[in-house]
XYZ file of N, CA, C and O in Angstrom:
592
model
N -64.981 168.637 -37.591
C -63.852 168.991 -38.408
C -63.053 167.729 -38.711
O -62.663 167.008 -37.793
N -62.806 167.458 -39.992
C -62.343 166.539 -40.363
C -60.823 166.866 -40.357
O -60.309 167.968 -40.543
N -60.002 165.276 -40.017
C -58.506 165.697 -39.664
C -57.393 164.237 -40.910
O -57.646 163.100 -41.309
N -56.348 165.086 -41.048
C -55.974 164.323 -41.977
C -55.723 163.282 -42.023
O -56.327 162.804 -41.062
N -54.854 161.979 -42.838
C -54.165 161.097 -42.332
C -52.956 160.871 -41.648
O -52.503 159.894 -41.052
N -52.437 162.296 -41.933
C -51.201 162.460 -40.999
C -51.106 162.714 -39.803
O -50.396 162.163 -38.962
N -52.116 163.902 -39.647
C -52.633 164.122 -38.099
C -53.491 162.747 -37.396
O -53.649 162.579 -36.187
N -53.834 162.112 -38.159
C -54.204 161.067 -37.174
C -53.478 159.787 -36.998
O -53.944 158.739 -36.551
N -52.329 160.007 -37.393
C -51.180 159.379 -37.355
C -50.498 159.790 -36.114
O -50.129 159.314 -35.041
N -50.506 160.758 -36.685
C -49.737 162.026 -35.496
C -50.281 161.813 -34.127
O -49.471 161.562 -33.234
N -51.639 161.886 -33.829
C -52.518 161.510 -33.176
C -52.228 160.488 -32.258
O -51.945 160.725 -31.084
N -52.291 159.254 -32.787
C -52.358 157.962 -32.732
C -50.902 157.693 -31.914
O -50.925 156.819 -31.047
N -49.827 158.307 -32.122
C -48.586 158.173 -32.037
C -48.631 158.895 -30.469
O -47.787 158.550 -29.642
N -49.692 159.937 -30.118
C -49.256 160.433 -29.306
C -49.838 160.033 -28.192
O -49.401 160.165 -27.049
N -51.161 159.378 -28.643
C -51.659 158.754 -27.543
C -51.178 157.233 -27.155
O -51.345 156.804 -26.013
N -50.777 156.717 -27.837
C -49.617 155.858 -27.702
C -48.147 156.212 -26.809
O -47.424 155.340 -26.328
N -48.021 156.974 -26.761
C -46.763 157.259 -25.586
C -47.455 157.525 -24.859
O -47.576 156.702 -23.951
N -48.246 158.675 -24.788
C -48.993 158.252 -23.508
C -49.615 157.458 -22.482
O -49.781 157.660 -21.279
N -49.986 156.299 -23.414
C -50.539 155.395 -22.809
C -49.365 154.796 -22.029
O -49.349 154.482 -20.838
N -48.199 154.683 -23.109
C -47.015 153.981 -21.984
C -46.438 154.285 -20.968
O -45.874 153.569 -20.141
N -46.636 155.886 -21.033
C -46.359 156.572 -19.745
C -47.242 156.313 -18.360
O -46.887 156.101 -17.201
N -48.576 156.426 -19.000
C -49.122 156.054 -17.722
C -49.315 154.875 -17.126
O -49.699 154.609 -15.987
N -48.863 153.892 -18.431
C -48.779 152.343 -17.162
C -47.711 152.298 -17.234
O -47.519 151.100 -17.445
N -46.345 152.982 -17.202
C -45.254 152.776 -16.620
C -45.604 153.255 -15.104
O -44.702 153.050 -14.291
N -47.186 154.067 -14.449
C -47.001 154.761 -13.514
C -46.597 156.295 -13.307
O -46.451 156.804 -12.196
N -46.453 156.901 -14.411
C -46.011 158.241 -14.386
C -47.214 158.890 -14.627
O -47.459 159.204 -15.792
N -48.003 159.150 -13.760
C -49.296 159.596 -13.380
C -49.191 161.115 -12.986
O -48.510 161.446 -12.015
N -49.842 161.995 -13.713
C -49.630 163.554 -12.936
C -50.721 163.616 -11.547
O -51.766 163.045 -11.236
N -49.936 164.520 -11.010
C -50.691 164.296 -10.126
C -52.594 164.241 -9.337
O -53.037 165.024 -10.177
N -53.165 164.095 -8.932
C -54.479 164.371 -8.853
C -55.191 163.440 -9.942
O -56.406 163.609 -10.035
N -54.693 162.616 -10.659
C -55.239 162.080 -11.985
C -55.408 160.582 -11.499
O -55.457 160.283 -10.306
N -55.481 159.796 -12.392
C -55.656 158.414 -12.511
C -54.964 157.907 -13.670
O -54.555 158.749 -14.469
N -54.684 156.248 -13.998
C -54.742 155.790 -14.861
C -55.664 155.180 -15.926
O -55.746 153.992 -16.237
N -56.561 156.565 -16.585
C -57.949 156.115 -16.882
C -57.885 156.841 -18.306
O -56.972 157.585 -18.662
N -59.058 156.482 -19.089
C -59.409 157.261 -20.452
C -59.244 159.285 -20.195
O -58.681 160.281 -20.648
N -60.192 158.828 -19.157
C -60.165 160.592 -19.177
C -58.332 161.197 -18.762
O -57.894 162.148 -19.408
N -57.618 160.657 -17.883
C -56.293 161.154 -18.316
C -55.571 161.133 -19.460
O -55.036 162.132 -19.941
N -55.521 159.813 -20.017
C -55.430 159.406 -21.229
C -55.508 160.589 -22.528
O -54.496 160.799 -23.196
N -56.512 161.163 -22.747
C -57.357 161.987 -23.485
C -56.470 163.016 -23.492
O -55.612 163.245 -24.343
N -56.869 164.000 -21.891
C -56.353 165.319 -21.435
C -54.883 165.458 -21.949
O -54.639 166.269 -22.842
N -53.520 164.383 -21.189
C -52.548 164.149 -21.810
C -51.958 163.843 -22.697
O -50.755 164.057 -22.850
N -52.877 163.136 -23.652
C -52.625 162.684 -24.928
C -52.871 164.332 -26.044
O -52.361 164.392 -27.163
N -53.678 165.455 -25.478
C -54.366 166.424 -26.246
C -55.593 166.155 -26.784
O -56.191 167.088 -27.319
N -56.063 165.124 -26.751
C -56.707 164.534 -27.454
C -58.892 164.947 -26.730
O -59.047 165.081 -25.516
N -59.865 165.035 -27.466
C -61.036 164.756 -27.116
C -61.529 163.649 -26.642
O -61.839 162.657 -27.301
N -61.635 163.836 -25.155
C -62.211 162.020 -25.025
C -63.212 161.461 -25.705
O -63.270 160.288 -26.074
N -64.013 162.316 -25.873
C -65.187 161.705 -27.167
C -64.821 160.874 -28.059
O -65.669 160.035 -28.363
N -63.586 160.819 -28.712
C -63.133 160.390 -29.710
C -62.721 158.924 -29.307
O -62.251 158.288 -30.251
N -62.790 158.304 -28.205
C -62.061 157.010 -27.692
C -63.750 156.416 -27.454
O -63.722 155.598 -26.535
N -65.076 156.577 -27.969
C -66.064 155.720 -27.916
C -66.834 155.542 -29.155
O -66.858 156.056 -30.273
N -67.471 154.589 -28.504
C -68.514 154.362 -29.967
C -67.629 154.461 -31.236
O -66.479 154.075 -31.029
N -67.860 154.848 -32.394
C -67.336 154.364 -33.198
C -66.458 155.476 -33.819
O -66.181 155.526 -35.018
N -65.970 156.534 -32.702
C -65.085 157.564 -33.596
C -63.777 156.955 -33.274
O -63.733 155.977 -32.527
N -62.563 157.539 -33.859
C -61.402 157.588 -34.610
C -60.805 156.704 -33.585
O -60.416 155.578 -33.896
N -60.689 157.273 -32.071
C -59.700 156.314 -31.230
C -60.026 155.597 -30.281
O -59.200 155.398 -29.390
N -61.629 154.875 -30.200
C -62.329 153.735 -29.734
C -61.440 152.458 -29.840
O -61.457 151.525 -29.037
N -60.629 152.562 -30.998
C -59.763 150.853 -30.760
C -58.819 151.030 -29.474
O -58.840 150.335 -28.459
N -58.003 152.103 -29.749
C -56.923 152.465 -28.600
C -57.842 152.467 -27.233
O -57.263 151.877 -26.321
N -59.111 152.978 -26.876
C -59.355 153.228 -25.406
C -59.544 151.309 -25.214
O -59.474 150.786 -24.102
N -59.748 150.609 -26.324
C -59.903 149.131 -25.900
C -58.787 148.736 -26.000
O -58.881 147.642 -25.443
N -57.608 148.850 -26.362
C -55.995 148.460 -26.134
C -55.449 149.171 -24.880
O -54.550 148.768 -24.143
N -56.198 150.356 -24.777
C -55.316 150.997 -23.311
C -56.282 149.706 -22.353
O -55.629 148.694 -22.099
N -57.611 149.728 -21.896
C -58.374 148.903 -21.068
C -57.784 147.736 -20.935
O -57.627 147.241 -19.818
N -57.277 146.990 -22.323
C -56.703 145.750 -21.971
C -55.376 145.653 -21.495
O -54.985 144.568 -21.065
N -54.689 146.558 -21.510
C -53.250 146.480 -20.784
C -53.046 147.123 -19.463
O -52.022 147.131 -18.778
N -54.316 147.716 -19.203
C -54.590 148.112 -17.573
C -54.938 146.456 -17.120
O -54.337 145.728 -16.330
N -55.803 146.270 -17.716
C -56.749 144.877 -17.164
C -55.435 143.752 -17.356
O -55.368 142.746 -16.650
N -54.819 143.947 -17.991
C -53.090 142.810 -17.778
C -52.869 142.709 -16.999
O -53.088 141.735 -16.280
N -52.003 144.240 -16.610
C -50.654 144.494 -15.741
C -52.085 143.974 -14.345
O -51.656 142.942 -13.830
N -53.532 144.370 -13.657
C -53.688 144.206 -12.751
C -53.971 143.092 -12.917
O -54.264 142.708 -11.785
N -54.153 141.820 -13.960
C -54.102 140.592 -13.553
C -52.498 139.932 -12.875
O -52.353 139.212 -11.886
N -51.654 140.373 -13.625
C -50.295 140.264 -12.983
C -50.042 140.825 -12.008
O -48.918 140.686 -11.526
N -50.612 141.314 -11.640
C -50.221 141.626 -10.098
C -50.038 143.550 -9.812
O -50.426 144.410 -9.022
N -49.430 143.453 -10.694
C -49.299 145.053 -11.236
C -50.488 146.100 -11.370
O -51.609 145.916 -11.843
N -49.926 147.258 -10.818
C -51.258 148.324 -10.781
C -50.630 149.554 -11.236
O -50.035 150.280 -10.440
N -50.712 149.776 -12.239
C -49.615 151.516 -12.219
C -49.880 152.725 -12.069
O -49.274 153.754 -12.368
N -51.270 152.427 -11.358
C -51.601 153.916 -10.640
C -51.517 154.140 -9.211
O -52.597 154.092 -8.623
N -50.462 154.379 -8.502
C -50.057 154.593 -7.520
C -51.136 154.449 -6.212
O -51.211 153.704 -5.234
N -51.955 155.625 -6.770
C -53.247 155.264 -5.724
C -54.122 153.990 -5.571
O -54.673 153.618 -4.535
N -54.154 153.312 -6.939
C -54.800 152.185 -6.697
C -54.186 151.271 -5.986
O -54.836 150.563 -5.216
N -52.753 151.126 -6.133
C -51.743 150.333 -5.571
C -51.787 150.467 -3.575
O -51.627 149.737 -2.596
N -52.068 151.706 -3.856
C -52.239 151.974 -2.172
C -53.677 151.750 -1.736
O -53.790 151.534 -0.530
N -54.919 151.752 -2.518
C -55.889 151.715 -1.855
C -56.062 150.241 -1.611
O -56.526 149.836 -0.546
N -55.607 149.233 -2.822
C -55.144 147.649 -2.657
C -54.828 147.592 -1.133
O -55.462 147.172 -0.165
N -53.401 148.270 -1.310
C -52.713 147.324 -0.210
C -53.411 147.959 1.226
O -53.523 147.179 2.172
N -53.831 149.229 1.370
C -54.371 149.463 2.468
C -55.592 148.509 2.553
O -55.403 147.743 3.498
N -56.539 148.309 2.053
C -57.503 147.311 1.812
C -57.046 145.954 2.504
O -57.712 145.361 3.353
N -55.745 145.533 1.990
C -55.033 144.423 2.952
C -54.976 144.549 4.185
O -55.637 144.130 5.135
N -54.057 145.210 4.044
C -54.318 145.819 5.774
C -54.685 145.691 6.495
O -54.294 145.271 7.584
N -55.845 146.115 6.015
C -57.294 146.284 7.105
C -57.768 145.355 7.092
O -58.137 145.333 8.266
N -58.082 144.520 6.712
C -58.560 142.879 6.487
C -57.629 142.075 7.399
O -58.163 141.140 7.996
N -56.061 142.331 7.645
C -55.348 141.300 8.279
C -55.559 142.173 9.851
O -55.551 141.631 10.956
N -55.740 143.643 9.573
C -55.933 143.837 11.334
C -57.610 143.345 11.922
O -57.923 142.536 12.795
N -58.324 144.077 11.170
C -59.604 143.057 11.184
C -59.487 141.726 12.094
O -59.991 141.583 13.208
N -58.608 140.652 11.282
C -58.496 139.668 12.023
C -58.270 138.917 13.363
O -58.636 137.973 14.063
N -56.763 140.783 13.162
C -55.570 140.257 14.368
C -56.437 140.906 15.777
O -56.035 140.783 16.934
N -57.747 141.639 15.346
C -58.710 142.515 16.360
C -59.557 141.592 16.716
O -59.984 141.633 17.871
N -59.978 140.598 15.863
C -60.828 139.576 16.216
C -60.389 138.623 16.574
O -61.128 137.972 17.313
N -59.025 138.041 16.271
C -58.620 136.782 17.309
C -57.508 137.516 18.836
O -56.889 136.906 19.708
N -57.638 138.763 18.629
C -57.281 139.416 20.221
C -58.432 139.654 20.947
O -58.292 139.860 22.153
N -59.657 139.672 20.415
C -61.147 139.500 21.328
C -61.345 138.587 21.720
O -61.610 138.404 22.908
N -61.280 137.642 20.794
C -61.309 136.166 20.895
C -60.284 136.006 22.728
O -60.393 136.115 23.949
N -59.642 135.780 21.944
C -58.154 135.574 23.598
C -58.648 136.549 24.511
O -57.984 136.396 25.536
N -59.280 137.259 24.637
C -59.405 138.204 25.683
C -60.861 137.896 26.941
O -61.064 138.201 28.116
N -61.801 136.947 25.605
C -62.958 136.853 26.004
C -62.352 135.289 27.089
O -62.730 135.042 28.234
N -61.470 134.567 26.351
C -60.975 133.330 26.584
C -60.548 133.827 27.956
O -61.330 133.447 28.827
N -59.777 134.391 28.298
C -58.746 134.857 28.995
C -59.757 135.167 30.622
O -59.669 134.719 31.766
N -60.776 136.264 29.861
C -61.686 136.484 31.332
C -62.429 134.933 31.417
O -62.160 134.556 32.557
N -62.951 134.239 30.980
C -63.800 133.541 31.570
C -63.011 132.332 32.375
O -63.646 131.543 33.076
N -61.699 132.255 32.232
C -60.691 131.338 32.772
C -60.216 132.230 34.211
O -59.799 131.689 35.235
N -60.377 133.606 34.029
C -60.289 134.008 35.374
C -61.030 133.841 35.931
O -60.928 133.154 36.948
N -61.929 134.284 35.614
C -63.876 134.224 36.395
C -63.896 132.665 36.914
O -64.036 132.445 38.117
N -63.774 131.754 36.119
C -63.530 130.411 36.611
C -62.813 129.871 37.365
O -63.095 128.851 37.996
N -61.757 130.494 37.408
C -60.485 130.249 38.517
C -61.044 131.070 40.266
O -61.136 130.595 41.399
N -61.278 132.306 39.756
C -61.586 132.965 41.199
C -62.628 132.518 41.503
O -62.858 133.045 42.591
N -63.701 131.669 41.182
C -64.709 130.836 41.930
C -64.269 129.941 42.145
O -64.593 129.637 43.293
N -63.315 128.829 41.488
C -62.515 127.946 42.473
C -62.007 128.365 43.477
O -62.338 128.020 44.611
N -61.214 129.091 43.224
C -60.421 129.968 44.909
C -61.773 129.749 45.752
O -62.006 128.861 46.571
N -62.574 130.770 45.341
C -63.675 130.979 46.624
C -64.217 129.717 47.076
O -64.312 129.379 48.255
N -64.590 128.997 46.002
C -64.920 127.490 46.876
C -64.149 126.444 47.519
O -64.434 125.426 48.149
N -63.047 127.041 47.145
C -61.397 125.906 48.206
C -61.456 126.538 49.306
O -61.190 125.928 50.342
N -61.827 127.938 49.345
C -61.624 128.809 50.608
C -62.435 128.361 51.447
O -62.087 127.655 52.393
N -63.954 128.811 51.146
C -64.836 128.298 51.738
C -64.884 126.677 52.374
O -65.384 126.310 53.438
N -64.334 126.039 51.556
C -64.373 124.240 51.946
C -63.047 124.152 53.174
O -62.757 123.299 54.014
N -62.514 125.332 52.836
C -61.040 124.891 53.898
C -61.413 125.935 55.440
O -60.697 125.903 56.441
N -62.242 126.505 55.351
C -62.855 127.507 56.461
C -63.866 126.698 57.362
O -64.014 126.978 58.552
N -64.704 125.461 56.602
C -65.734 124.853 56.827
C -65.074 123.255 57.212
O -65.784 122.362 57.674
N -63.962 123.130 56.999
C -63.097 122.041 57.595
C -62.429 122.683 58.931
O -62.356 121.956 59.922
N -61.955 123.967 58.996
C -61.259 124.078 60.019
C -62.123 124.409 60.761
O -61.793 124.574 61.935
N -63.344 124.600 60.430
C -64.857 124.697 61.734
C -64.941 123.413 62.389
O -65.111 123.367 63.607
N -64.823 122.231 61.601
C -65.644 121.072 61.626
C -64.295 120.534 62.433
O -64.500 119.620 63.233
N -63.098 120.961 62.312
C -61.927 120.148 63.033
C -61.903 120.796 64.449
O -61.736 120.159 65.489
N -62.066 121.968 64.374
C -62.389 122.780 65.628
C -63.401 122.065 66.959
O -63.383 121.791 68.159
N -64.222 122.020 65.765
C -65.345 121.486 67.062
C -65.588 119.882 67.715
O -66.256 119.362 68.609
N -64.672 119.498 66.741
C -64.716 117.614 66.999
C -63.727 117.423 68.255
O -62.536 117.663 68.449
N -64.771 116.881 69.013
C -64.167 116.636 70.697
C -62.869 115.257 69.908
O -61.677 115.554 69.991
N -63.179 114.121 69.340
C -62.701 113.305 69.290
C -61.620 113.258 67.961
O -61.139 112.285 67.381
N -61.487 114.366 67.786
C -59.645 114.753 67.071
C -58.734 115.084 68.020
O -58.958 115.770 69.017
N -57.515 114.500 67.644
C -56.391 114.206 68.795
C -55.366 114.461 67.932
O -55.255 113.722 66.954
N -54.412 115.570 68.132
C -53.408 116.394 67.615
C -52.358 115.118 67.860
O -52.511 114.488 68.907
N -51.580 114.817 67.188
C -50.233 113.915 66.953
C -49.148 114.401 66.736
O -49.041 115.055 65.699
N -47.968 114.259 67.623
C -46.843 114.996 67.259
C -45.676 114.142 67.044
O -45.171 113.364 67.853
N -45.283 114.418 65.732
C -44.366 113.860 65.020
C -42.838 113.529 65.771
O -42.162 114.456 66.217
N -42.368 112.041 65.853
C -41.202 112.300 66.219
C -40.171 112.229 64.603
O -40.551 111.901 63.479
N -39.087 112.579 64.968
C -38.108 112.639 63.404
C -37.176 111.210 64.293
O -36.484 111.265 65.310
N -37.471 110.217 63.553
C -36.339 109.216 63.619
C -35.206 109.322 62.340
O -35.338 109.669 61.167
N -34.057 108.866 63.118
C -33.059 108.740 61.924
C -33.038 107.197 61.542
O -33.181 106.218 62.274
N -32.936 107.235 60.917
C -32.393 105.493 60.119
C -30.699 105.333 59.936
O -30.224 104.304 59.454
């Protein structure tokens, strides 16, 4: 069905606010910032935003001002904005999980290393007080305290 020049004026106009609505972020709910919302909200047939029917230029002007705002930093679909930053997230705990393994692995083998020193000071100081024990020719000395 062929539509006039007014209605596709009309048209054109409406998918145009729409579009601004949804990269302002005013996303209904359950939806996205995509062609197929685009379409539904606009009234419009998504068919009509490919290949070479009527509003194929607009689905490539909406694409490029999605593909903007997320080069700037900007995302105006709420969910994407959250699946981003959760994505961060998880990447910086990731880290903070792997350099707390890290320290942890550090941590035991400096014990493990330490309590075999103990045991071998122990042992060396058990095996001196054997060896002082049994030596006929050690002679206990008792300190006098002089004053000066």
């Amino acid at each position: 069905m062929r539509i006039s020049a007014a209605q596709r004026t009309e048209n054109e106009n409406r998918i145009r606010a729409t579009m601004d609505r949804l990269l302002r972020g005013e996303i209904p709910p359950g939806a996205k910032c995509d062609i197929k919302t685009l379409a539904n909200e606009a009234g419009v047939d998504r068919t009509a935003f490919y290949g070479t029917r009527p509003y194929a230029h607009l689905r490539i002007e909406f694409e490029r001002r999605v593909q903007a705002l997320q080069d700037a930093g900007e995302i105006p679909d709420p969910r994407e904005a959250q699946i981003a930053r959760l994505k961060t997230e998880n990447t910086k705990l990731k880290e903070r999980l792997a350099q707390s393994e890290q320290t942890i692995d550090d941590l035991t083998d400096f014990r493990t290393q330490s309590l075999a020193q103990l045991a071998a000071q122990h042992e060396e100081i058990g095996r001196l007080r054997e060896a002082a024990a049994r030596a006929d020719r050690v002679t206990r000395l008792h300190v006098r305290m002089r004053h000066f």
